[in-house]
CSV table of C-alpha atoms in Angstrom, one decimal:
chain,number,residue,atom,x,y,z
Y,1344,MET,CA,0.0,0.0,0.0
Y,1345,ILE,CA,1.2,3.5,-0.9
Y,1346,GLY,CA,-0.1,6.1,1.6
Y,1347,ILE,CA,-0.8,9.0,-0.7
Y,1348,SER,CA,-2.2,11.1,2.1
Y,1349,ARG,CA,0.7,10.3,4.5
Y,1350,LEU,CA,3.5,10.9,2.0
Y,1351,TYR,CA,2.1,13.8,0.0
Y,1352,CYS,CA,-0.1,15.6,2.6
Y,1353,GLY,CA,1.7,14.6,5.8
Y,1354,SER,CA,-1.3,13.2,7.6
Y,1355,ARG,CA,-0.8,10.6,10.3
Y,1356,GLU,CA,-2.6,7.3,10.7
Y,1357,ARG,CA,-2.6,4.5,13.2
Y,1358,SER,CA,-1.4,2.1,10.5
Y,1359,ASP,CA,1.8,4.2,10.0
Y,1360,ALA,CA,3.7,2.2,12.6
Y,1361,LEU,CA,3.0,-1.0,10.8
Y,1362,ARG,CA,3.6,0.3,7.3
Y,1363,TYR,CA,6.6,2.6,8.0
Y,1364,GLY,CA,8.2,1.0,11.1
Y,1365,GLU,CA,12.0,1.0,11.2
Y,1366,ALA,CA,13.3,-1.4,8.5
Y,1367,GLN,CA,15.7,-3.3,10.8
Y,1368,ALA,CA,15.4,-2.4,14.5
Y,1369,GLY,CA,13.1,-4.7,16.5
Y,1370,ARG,CA,11.9,-6.9,13.7
Y,1371,PRO,CA,11.9,-10.7,14.3
Y,1372,ALA,CA,14.1,-12.9,12.1
Y,1373,VAL,CA,10.9,-14.5,10.7
Y,1374,PRO,CA,8.6,-11.7,9.6
Y,1375,ARG,CA,5.1,-11.5,11.2
Y,1376,PRO,CA,2.7,-10.8,8.3
Y,1377,VAL,CA,-0.7,-9.3,8.0
Y,1378,VAL,CA,-2.9,-12.3,7.3
Y,1379,VAL,CA,-5.7,-12.2,4.7
Y,1380,TRP,CA,-8.0,-15.1,5.6
Y,1381,ASN,CA,-10.5,-15.9,2.8
Y,1382,ILE,CA,-12.9,-17.6,5.1
Y,1383,THR,CA,-15.3,-18.8,2.4
Y,1384,ARG,CA,-15.7,-19.2,-1.3
Y,1385,ALA,CA,-19.4,-18.3,-1.2
Y,1386,CYS,CA,-20.5,-14.9,-2.4
Y,1387,ASN,CA,-23.9,-13.4,-3.1
Y,1388,LEU,CA,-22.5,-11.5,-6.1
Y,1389,ARG,CA,-20.3,-12.4,-9.1
Y,1390,CYS,CA,-17.9,-9.5,-9.5
Y,1391,ALA,CA,-16.1,-9.3,-12.8
Y,1392,HIS,CA,-12.7,-8.7,-11.2
Y,1393,CYS,CA,-12.9,-11.1,-8.2
Y,1394,TYR,CA,-9.3,-12.2,-7.5
Y,1395,SER,CA,-10.4,-15.4,-5.6
Y,1396,GLY,CA,-12.9,-16.6,-8.3
Y,1397,SER,CA,-15.6,-17.0,-5.7
Y,1398,GLY,CA,-19.0,-18.6,-6.5
Y,1399,SER,CA,-22.5,-18.9,-5.2
Y,1400,ALA,CA,-21.8,-21.8,-2.8
Y,1401,PRO,CA,-19.1,-22.6,-0.2
Y,1402,ALA,CA,-16.2,-24.8,-1.4
Y,1403,ARG,CA,-16.4,-28.5,-0.6
Y,1404,ARG,CA,-13.7,-28.2,2.0
Y,1405,GLU,CA,-13.7,-25.0,4.1
Y,1406,LEU,CA,-12.2,-24.7,7.5
Y,1407,SER,CA,-14.8,-25.5,10.1
Y,1408,THR,CA,-15.5,-23.2,13.1
Y,1409,ASP,CA,-13.2,-25.2,15.3
Y,1410,GLU,CA,-10.5,-25.3,12.7
Y,1411,GLY,CA,-10.9,-21.5,12.3
Y,1412,LEU,CA,-10.6,-20.9,16.0
Y,1413,ALA,CA,-7.5,-23.0,16.1
Y,1414,LEU,CA,-6.0,-21.0,13.2
Y,1415,LEU,CA,-6.7,-17.8,15.1
Y,1416,ASP,CA,-5.0,-19.2,18.2
Y,1417,ASP,CA,-2.0,-20.0,16.2
Y,1418,LEU,CA,-1.9,-16.6,14.6
Y,1419,ALA,CA,-2.1,-14.9,18.0
Y,1420,ARG,CA,0.7,-17.1,19.4
Y,1421,PHE,CA,2.8,-16.2,16.3
Y,1422,ARG,CA,2.0,-12.5,17.0
Y,1423,VAL,CA,0.7,-11.5,13.6
Y,1424,PRO,CA,-0.4,-7.8,13.7
Y,1425,VAL,CA,-3.6,-8.0,11.7
Y,1426,VAL,CA,-6.1,-10.5,10.5
Y,1427,LEU,CA,-8.2,-9.4,7.5
Y,1428,PHE,CA,-11.4,-11.5,7.1
Y,1429,SER,CA,-12.3,-11.7,3.4
Y,1430,GLY,CA,-13.9,-14.2,1.1
Y,1431,GLY,CA,-15.9,-14.7,-1.1
Y,1432,GLU,CA,-18.3,-12.6,1.0
Y,1433,PRO,CA,-17.5,-13.2,4.6
Y,1434,LEU,CA,-20.9,-12.2,5.8
Y,1435,THR,CA,-22.3,-15.3,4.1
Y,1436,ARG,CA,-20.6,-17.4,6.8
Y,1437,PRO,CA,-22.8,-17.9,9.8
Y,1438,ASP,CA,-19.9,-18.1,12.3
Y,1439,LEU,CA,-18.2,-14.9,11.2
Y,1440,VAL,CA,-19.1,-12.9,14.4
Y,1441,ARG,CA,-17.9,-15.8,16.6
Y,1442,LEU,CA,-14.6,-16.0,14.7
Y,1443,ILE,CA,-14.0,-12.2,14.9
Y,1444,THR,CA,-14.9,-12.1,18.6
Y,1445,HIS,CA,-12.4,-14.8,19.3
Y,1446,ALA,CA,-9.7,-13.1,17.3
Y,1447,ALA,CA,-10.3,-9.8,19.1
Y,1448,ARG,CA,-10.2,-11.4,22.5
Y,1449,LEU,CA,-6.8,-12.9,21.6
Y,1450,GLY,CA,-5.6,-9.3,20.9
Y,1451,LEU,CA,-5.5,-9.6,17.1
Y,1452,ARG,CA,-6.5,-6.5,15.2
Y,1453,THR,CA,-9.4,-7.5,13.0
Y,1454,VAL,CA,-10.4,-6.0,9.7
Y,1455,LEU,CA,-13.3,-7.0,7.4
Y,1456,SER,CA,-13.4,-6.8,3.6
Y,1457,THR,CA,-17.0,-6.9,2.2
Y,1458,ASN,CA,-19.1,-6.0,-0.7
Y,1459,GLY,CA,-21.5,-4.4,1.8
Y,1460,THR,CA,-24.7,-5.7,0.4
Y,1461,LEU,CA,-25.5,-8.0,3.4
Y,1462,LEU,CA,-24.3,-5.5,6.0
Y,1463,ASP,CA,-27.5,-4.2,7.6
Y,1464,ALA,CA,-27.8,-2.2,10.9
Y,1465,ALA,CA,-28.0,-5.4,13.0
Y,1466,ALA,CA,-24.8,-6.8,11.4
Y,1467,ALA,CA,-23.0,-3.5,11.9
Y,1468,ARG,CA,-23.8,-3.5,15.6
Y,1469,ALA,CA,-22.8,-7.2,15.9
Y,1470,LEU,CA,-19.5,-6.5,14.2
Y,1471,LYS,CA,-18.8,-3.5,16.4
Y,1472,LYS,CA,-19.5,-5.6,19.5
Y,1473,ALA,CA,-17.3,-8.4,18.2
Y,1474,GLY,CA,-14.3,-6.0,18.0
Y,1475,VAL,CA,-13.9,-5.2,14.3
Y,1476,ALA,CA,-11.4,-2.4,14.0
Y,1477,TYR,CA,-12.2,-1.4,10.4
Y,1478,VAL,CA,-14.6,-2.3,7.6
Y,1479,GLY,CA,-13.6,-1.9,3.9
Y,1480,ILE,CA,-16.6,-1.8,1.5
Y,1481,SER,CA,-16.0,-2.4,-2.2
Y,1482,LEU,CA,-17.5,0.3,-4.4
Y,1483,ASP,CA,-16.2,0.4,-8.0
Y,1484,GLY,CA,-17.9,3.5,-9.3
Y,1485,LEU,CA,-21.4,5.0,-9.2
Y,1486,ARG,CA,-24.6,3.1,-9.4
Y,1487,GLU,CA,-24.7,1.9,-13.0
Y,1488,THR,CA,-20.9,1.2,-13.2
Y,1489,ASN,CA,-20.7,-0.6,-9.8
Y,1490,ASP,CA,-23.8,-2.7,-10.4
Y,1491,ALA,CA,-22.4,-3.8,-13.8
Y,1492,PHE,CA,-19.2,-4.9,-12.0
Y,1493,ARG,CA,-21.1,-6.7,-9.4
Y,1494,GLY,CA,-23.6,-8.4,-11.7
Y,1495,ALA,CA,-26.5,-7.3,-9.5
Y,1496,ALA,CA,-28.9,-4.4,-9.6
Y,1497,GLY,CA,-29.1,-2.5,-6.3
Y,1498,ALA,CA,-25.6,-3.5,-5.2
Y,1499,PHE,CA,-24.5,0.2,-5.1
Y,1500,ASP,CA,-27.4,1.3,-3.0
Y,1501,ARG,CA,-27.0,-1.5,-0.5
Y,1502,ALA,CA,-23.3,-0.9,-0.2
Y,1503,LEU,CA,-23.8,2.8,0.4
Y,1504,ALA,CA,-26.5,1.9,3.0
Y,1505,ALA,CA,-23.9,-0.3,4.7
Y,1506,VAL,CA,-21.6,2.7,5.0
Y,1507,GLY,CA,-24.3,4.5,6.9
Y,1508,HIS,CA,-24.9,1.5,9.2
Y,1509,CYS,CA,-21.2,1.3,10.0
Y,1510,ARG,CA,-21.1,5.0,10.9
Y,1511,GLN,CA,-24.2,4.6,13.1
Y,1512,ALA,CA,-22.5,1.7,14.9
Y,1513,GLU,CA,-19.3,3.8,15.3
Y,1514,LEU,CA,-17.4,1.4,13.1
Y,1515,LYS,CA,-14.5,2.9,11.1
Y,1516,VAL,CA,-15.4,2.4,7.4
Y,1517,GLY,CA,-13.7,3.0,4.1
Y,1518,LEU,CA,-14.2,2.4,0.4
Y,1519,ARG,CA,-12.2,0.1,-1.9
Y,1520,PHE,CA,-12.1,0.9,-5.6
Y,1521,SER,CA,-10.5,-1.4,-8.3
Y,1522,ILE,CA,-9.3,0.7,-11.2
Y,1523,THR,CA,-10.1,-0.4,-14.8
Y,1524,ARG,CA,-10.7,1.3,-18.1
Y,1525,ARG,CA,-14.5,1.2,-17.5
Y,1526,ASN,CA,-14.5,3.1,-14.2
Y,1527,VAL,CA,-11.3,5.2,-14.2
Y,1528,GLY,CA,-13.4,8.3,-15.1
Y,1529,GLU,CA,-15.3,7.9,-11.8
Y,1530,ILE,CA,-12.3,8.3,-9.5
Y,1531,GLY,CA,-13.4,11.9,-8.9
Y,1532,ASP,CA,-16.9,10.7,-8.1
Y,1533,LEU,CA,-15.6,8.5,-5.3
Y,1534,PHE,CA,-13.7,11.4,-3.8
Y,1535,ASP,CA,-16.9,13.5,-3.9
Y,1536,LEU,CA,-18.8,10.7,-2.3
Y,1537,ALA,CA,-16.2,10.4,0.5
Y,1538,ARG,CA,-16.4,14.2,1.1
Y,1539,ARG,CA,-20.2,14.2,1.3
Y,1540,GLN,CA,-20.4,11.1,3.5
Y,1541,ARG,CA,-17.3,12.1,5.6
Y,1542,ILE,CA,-15.8,8.7,4.8
Y,1543,PRO,CA,-12.3,8.5,6.4
Y,1544,ARG,CA,-10.5,6.1,4.1
Y,1545,LEU,CA,-10.2,5.4,0.4
Y,1546,CYS,CA,-8.2,2.6,-1.2
Y,1547,PHE,CA,-7.6,2.5,-4.9
Y,1548,TYR,CA,-6.6,-1.0,-6.2
Y,1549,HIS,CA,-4.7,-1.6,-9.4
Y,1550,LEU,CA,-6.0,-4.6,-11.3
Y,1551,ALA,CA,-4.6,-7.9,-10.2
Y,1552,TRP,CA,-4.5,-10.5,-13.0
Y,1553,CYS,CA,-5.8,-13.5,-11.1
Y,1554,GLY,CA,-9.1,-15.2,-10.5
Y,1555,ARG,CA,-11.8,-13.7,-12.7
Y,1556,GLY,CA,-9.6,-10.6,-12.9
Y,1557,SER,CA,-7.4,-12.5,-15.3
Y,1558,ARG,CA,-10.1,-12.1,-17.9
Y,1559,LEU,CA,-9.9,-8.3,-17.6
Y,1560,ARG,CA,-6.4,-7.8,-18.8
Y,1561,GLN,CA,-7.7,-5.9,-21.8
Y,1562,GLU,CA,-9.3,-3.5,-19.3
Y,1563,ASP,CA,-6.0,-2.7,-17.6
Y,1564,LEU,CA,-5.2,1.0,-18.0
Y,1565,GLY,CA,-1.8,0.7,-19.6
Y,1566,ARG,CA,1.1,2.8,-18.7
Y,1567,ALA,CA,0.1,6.3,-19.8
Y,1568,ALA,CA,-3.4,6.1,-18.5
Y,1569,THR,CA,-2.1,4.6,-15.2
Y,1570,ARG,CA,0.1,7.6,-14.7
Y,1571,ARG,CA,-2.8,10.0,-15.3
Y,1572,ALA,CA,-5.0,8.0,-12.9
Y,1573,VAL,CA,-2.3,8.1,-10.1
Y,1574,ASP,CA,-1.8,11.9,-10.7
Y,1575,ASP,CA,-5.6,12.3,-10.5
Y,1576,ILE,CA,-5.6,10.5,-7.1
Y,1577,ILE,CA,-2.7,12.6,-5.8
Y,1578,ASN,CA,-4.4,15.8,-6.9
Y,1579,ARG,CA,-7.8,15.0,-5.5
Y,1580,THR,CA,-6.2,13.8,-2.2
Y,1581,ARG,CA,-4.4,17.2,-1.9
Y,1582,ASP,CA,-7.7,19.1,-2.7
Y,1583,LEU,CA,-9.7,16.9,-0.2
Y,1584,HIS,CA,-7.2,17.7,2.6
Y,1585,ALA,CA,-7.2,21.4,1.6
Y,1586,ALA,CA,-11.0,21.4,1.9
Y,1587,GLY,CA,-10.8,20.2,5.5
Y,1588,HIS,CA,-11.5,16.5,5.0
Y,1589,PRO,CA,-8.2,14.7,5.8
Y,1590,ALA,CA,-9.2,11.3,4.6
Y,1591,GLU,CA,-6.6,8.5,4.4
Y,1592,VAL,CA,-6.0,7.7,0.7
Y,1593,LEU,CA,-3.9,4.7,-0.4
Y,1594,THR,CA,-3.1,3.0,-3.7
Y,1595,VAL,CA,-2.7,-0.8,-3.6
Y,1596,ASP,CA,-1.1,-3.5,-5.8
Y,1597,ASN,CA,1.2,-1.4,-7.9
Y,1598,HIS,CA,4.3,-0.4,-5.9
Y,1599,ALA,CA,5.6,1.7,-8.8
Y,1600,ASP,CA,3.2,4.3,-7.3
Y,1601,GLY,CA,5.8,4.9,-4.6
Y,1602,PRO,CA,8.7,5.9,-6.8
Y,1603,TYR,CA,6.3,7.8,-9.1
Y,1604,LEU,CA,5.0,9.9,-6.2
Y,1605,TYR,CA,8.5,10.6,-5.0
Y,1606,LEU,CA,9.7,11.7,-8.4
Y,1607,ARG,CA,6.7,14.0,-8.7
Y,1608,MET,CA,7.4,15.5,-5.3
Y,1609,ARG,CA,11.0,16.1,-6.4
Y,1610,ARG,CA,9.9,17.9,-9.5
Y,1611,GLU,CA,7.6,20.0,-7.4
Y,1612,LYS,CA,10.2,20.7,-4.8
Y,1613,HIS,CA,7.8,19.4,-2.3
Y,1614,PRO,CA,9.0,20.0,1.2
Y,1615,GLN,CA,8.3,16.5,2.3
Y,1616,ALA,CA,10.0,14.7,-0.6
Y,1617,ASP,CA,13.0,13.5,1.5
Y,1618,GLU,CA,10.7,12.3,4.2
Y,1619,ALA,CA,8.6,10.4,1.6
Y,1620,LEU,CA,11.7,8.7,0.3
Y,1621,THR,CA,12.7,7.6,3.8
Y,1622,LEU,CA,9.2,6.2,4.5
Y,1623,LEU,CA,9.0,4.4,1.2
Y,1624,ARG,CA,12.4,2.7,2.0
Y,1625,ARG,CA,11.1,1.7,5.4
Y,1626,SER,CA,8.0,0.2,3.8
Y,1627,GLY,CA,10.1,-1.6,1.2
Y,1628,GLY,CA,7.3,-2.0,-1.3
Y,1629,ASN,CA,5.8,-5.4,-2.1
Y,1630,ALA,CA,6.0,-7.7,0.9
Y,1631,SER,CA,4.5,-11.0,-0.4
Y,1632,GLY,CA,5.9,-13.9,1.6
Y,1633,GLU,CA,7.3,-11.4,4.2
Y,1634,ARG,CA,4.8,-9.0,5.7
Y,1635,ILE,CA,1.7,-10.2,3.9
Y,1636,ALA,CA,0.2,-13.7,3.8
Y,1637,ALA,CA,-3.0,-15.4,2.9
Y,1638,VAL,CA,-4.9,-18.4,4.1
Y,1639,GLY,CA,-7.5,-19.8,1.8
Y,1640,TRP,CA,-10.9,-21.2,2.7
Y,1641,ASP,CA,-9.4,-24.8,2.8
Y,1642,GLY,CA,-6.5,-23.7,4.9
Y,1643,SER,CA,-3.9,-23.4,2.1
Y,1644,VAL,CA,-1.3,-20.8,2.9
Y,1645,TYR,CA,-0.1,-18.4,0.1
Y,1646,PRO,CA,2.5,-15.6,-0.1
Y,1647,ASP,CA,-0.4,-13.1,-0.7
Y,1648,GLN,CA,-4.1,-13.2,-1.5
Y,1649,PHE,CA,-3.5,-13.1,-5.3
Y,1650,TRP,CA,-0.9,-15.8,-5.7
Y,1651,ARG,CA,-3.1,-18.9,-5.7
Y,1652,THR,CA,-0.6,-20.9,-7.8
Y,1653,ALA,CA,2.0,-20.8,-5.0
Y,1654,GLU,CA,0.7,-22.9,-2.1
Y,1655,LEU,CA,3.2,-23.0,0.7
Y,1656,GLY,CA,1.4,-25.6,2.9
Y,1657,ARG,CA,-1.9,-26.2,4.6
Y,1658,VAL,CA,-3.0,-25.4,8.2
Y,1659,GLY,CA,-4.2,-28.5,9.9
Y,1660,GLU,CA,-1.3,-30.5,8.5
Y,1661,ARG,CA,1.1,-28.0,10.1
Y,1662,THR,CA,0.4,-24.7,12.0
Y,1663,PHE,CA,0.6,-21.4,10.1
Y,1664,ALA,CA,3.7,-20.6,12.2
Y,1665,GLU,CA,5.5,-23.7,11.2
Y,1666,ILE,CA,4.7,-23.1,7.5
Y,1667,TRP,CA,5.7,-19.5,7.6
Y,1668,SER,CA,8.9,-20.1,9.6
Y,1669,ASP,CA,10.1,-23.1,7.5
Y,1670,PRO,CA,13.7,-22.2,6.3
Y,1671,THR,CA,13.6,-25.0,3.7
Y,1672,GLN,CA,10.5,-23.6,1.9
Y,1673,PRO,CA,12.2,-22.5,-1.4
Y,1674,LEU,CA,9.7,-19.8,-2.5
Y,1675,LEU,CA,9.6,-18.1,0.9
Y,1676,ALA,CA,13.4,-18.1,1.1
Y,1677,ALA,CA,13.6,-16.6,-2.4
Y,1678,LEU,CA,11.0,-13.9,-1.6
Y,1679,ARG,CA,12.9,-12.9,1.5
Y,1680,ASN,CA,16.0,-12.5,-0.6
Y,1681,ARG,CA,14.3,-11.5,-3.9
Y,1682,ARG,CA,17.1,-9.2,-5.1
Y,1683,LYS,CA,19.0,-12.3,-6.1
Y,1684,HIS,CA,16.2,-13.7,-8.2
Y,1685,LEU,CA,14.5,-10.8,-9.9
Y,1686,THR,CA,15.3,-10.4,-13.6
Y,1687,GLY,CA,15.1,-7.8,-16.3
Y,1688,ARG,CA,14.2,-4.2,-15.5
Y,1689,CYS,CA,13.3,-5.1,-11.9
Y,1690,ALA,CA,16.8,-6.4,-11.2
Y,1691,ARG,CA,18.4,-3.2,-12.4
Y,1692,CYS,CA,15.9,-0.7,-11.1
Y,1693,ARG,CA,17.3,2.0,-8.8
Y,1694,PHE,CA,14.0,2.0,-6.9
Y,1695,LEU,CA,14.0,-1.7,-6.1
Y,1696,ASP,CA,14.3,-0.9,-2.4
Y,1697,LEU,CA,11.2,1.2,-2.6
Y,1698,CYS,CA,9.1,-1.1,-4.8
Y,1699,GLY,CA,10.3,-4.6,-3.9
Y,1700,GLY,CA,9.8,-5.8,-7.4
Y,1701,ASN,CA,6.0,-5.1,-7.4
Y,1702,LEU,CA,3.4,-7.9,-7.7
Y,1703,ARG,CA,5.0,-11.3,-8.4
Y,1704,ALA,CA,1.6,-12.9,-9.1
Y,1705,ARG,CA,1.1,-10.5,-12.0
Y,1706,ALA,CA,4.5,-11.2,-13.4
Y,1707,GLU,CA,3.8,-14.9,-13.3
Y,1708,ALA,CA,0.4,-14.5,-14.9
Y,1709,ASP,CA,1.9,-12.5,-17.8
Y,1710,THR,CA,5.1,-14.6,-18.5
Y,1711,GLY,CA,4.9,-17.8,-16.5
Y,1712,ASP,CA,8.0,-16.6,-14.6
Y,1713,PRO,CA,7.5,-15.3,-11.1
Y,1714,TRP,CA,10.8,-13.4,-11.2
Y,1715,ALA,CA,10.2,-11.6,-14.5
Y,1716,PRO,CA,9.4,-7.8,-14.5
Y,1717,ASP,CA,5.8,-6.9,-13.5
Y,1718,PRO,CA,4.1,-5.7,-16.7
Y,1719,ALA,CA,2.1,-3.2,-14.8
Y,1720,CYS,CA,5.2,-1.1,-13.9
Y,1721,TYR,CA,4.7,2.2,-15.8
Y,1722,LEU,CA,8.0,3.9,-14.9
Y,1723,THR,CA,10.2,4.7,-17.9
Y,1724,ASP,CA,13.8,3.3,-18.3
Y,1725,ALA,CA,15.1,6.8,-17.6
Y,1726,GLU,CA,13.1,7.2,-14.4
Y,1727,ILE,CA,14.4,3.9,-13.0
Y,1728,GLY,CA,18.0,4.6,-14.0
Y,1729,LEU,CA,18.5,2.4,-17.0
Y,1730,LYS,CA,19.0,5.3,-19.4
Y,1731,ARG,CA,20.8,8.6,-18.9
Y,1732,ARG,CA,21.3,11.2,-21.5
Y,1733,GLY,CA,19.9,8.8,-24.1
Y,1734,ARG,CA,22.5,6.0,-23.4
Y,1735,LYS,CA,22.1,2.8,-21.4
Y,1736,GLU,CA,24.1,2.6,-18.2
């Protein structure tokens, strides 16, 4: 995640300590990741860009309530900082509140990712009582655009109502927007909605080429349009803060946004450019297999929520802690020393310590090689230090 509001506008958030903590001091030898738990395959919608390829019914083999409670016990003992409950649609699972309550009692920070259409006033109150720290609601444009994405009329209105239910229950709530060609023109509308509704957090996701999202490659913006979209997000974040609504604004799943923001700040002689560079280095960019992990509905463990071709093990056969700490796991070992394995532009990029090589799942989806350059990087050769004065270094 690239904190546009933090880096460009200087606003402070609770998540800063997790995102920009000192790169070396105090970190355990085995990194403790934020864990995305896809607790079910079932979903009441059929979104065109669903990274998990969810369907109308649960998978044949999903972790039971007791298995889920045991997983949370393990994550707490391992001292992971956050558990994000996702799906499918997590609110289709009857034991969701029990699982969240257990996680919160163990001291885990709990976050919920939902399409919002099932989140009524009673659910919001139950989630608040269970200990949810934050609810992210997916909204990919205004009514017509969002409902077309979701494959369901009325999805926009129900999701917007869910925002109100969360606010009434005093649950922190934010919006999640996946950027494609069909909705990039509505980024400004989302900012306007956030201002009117006093929504404190906006997350803009670049398209991940996995699940049903792999069918939308032709709707990826491309390099020039991505640059324009990121500039639009930066400009609107600045204007939103200037208007007295200091919302947290982040971009997700394209770590080239960090160097791009820094280079813009340098051109503008922005007074916080040097601090932004320091914070981006501390963050380190993509953290798949390090500070982010995923557990699938069947207990399979992955380096992140998008990389479903890279199973690392399965809880129940071993604990999450044992899987994540296994020094003989070749992919984890490589991800934690990725500079030795990355190829092409990534290997030679002067911003590798800011970006971390970007999204490996997207590179693999494009080329079959998980160490190839991420095709979604939109920085030029000159910007990343491969050309100077028209000549290759």
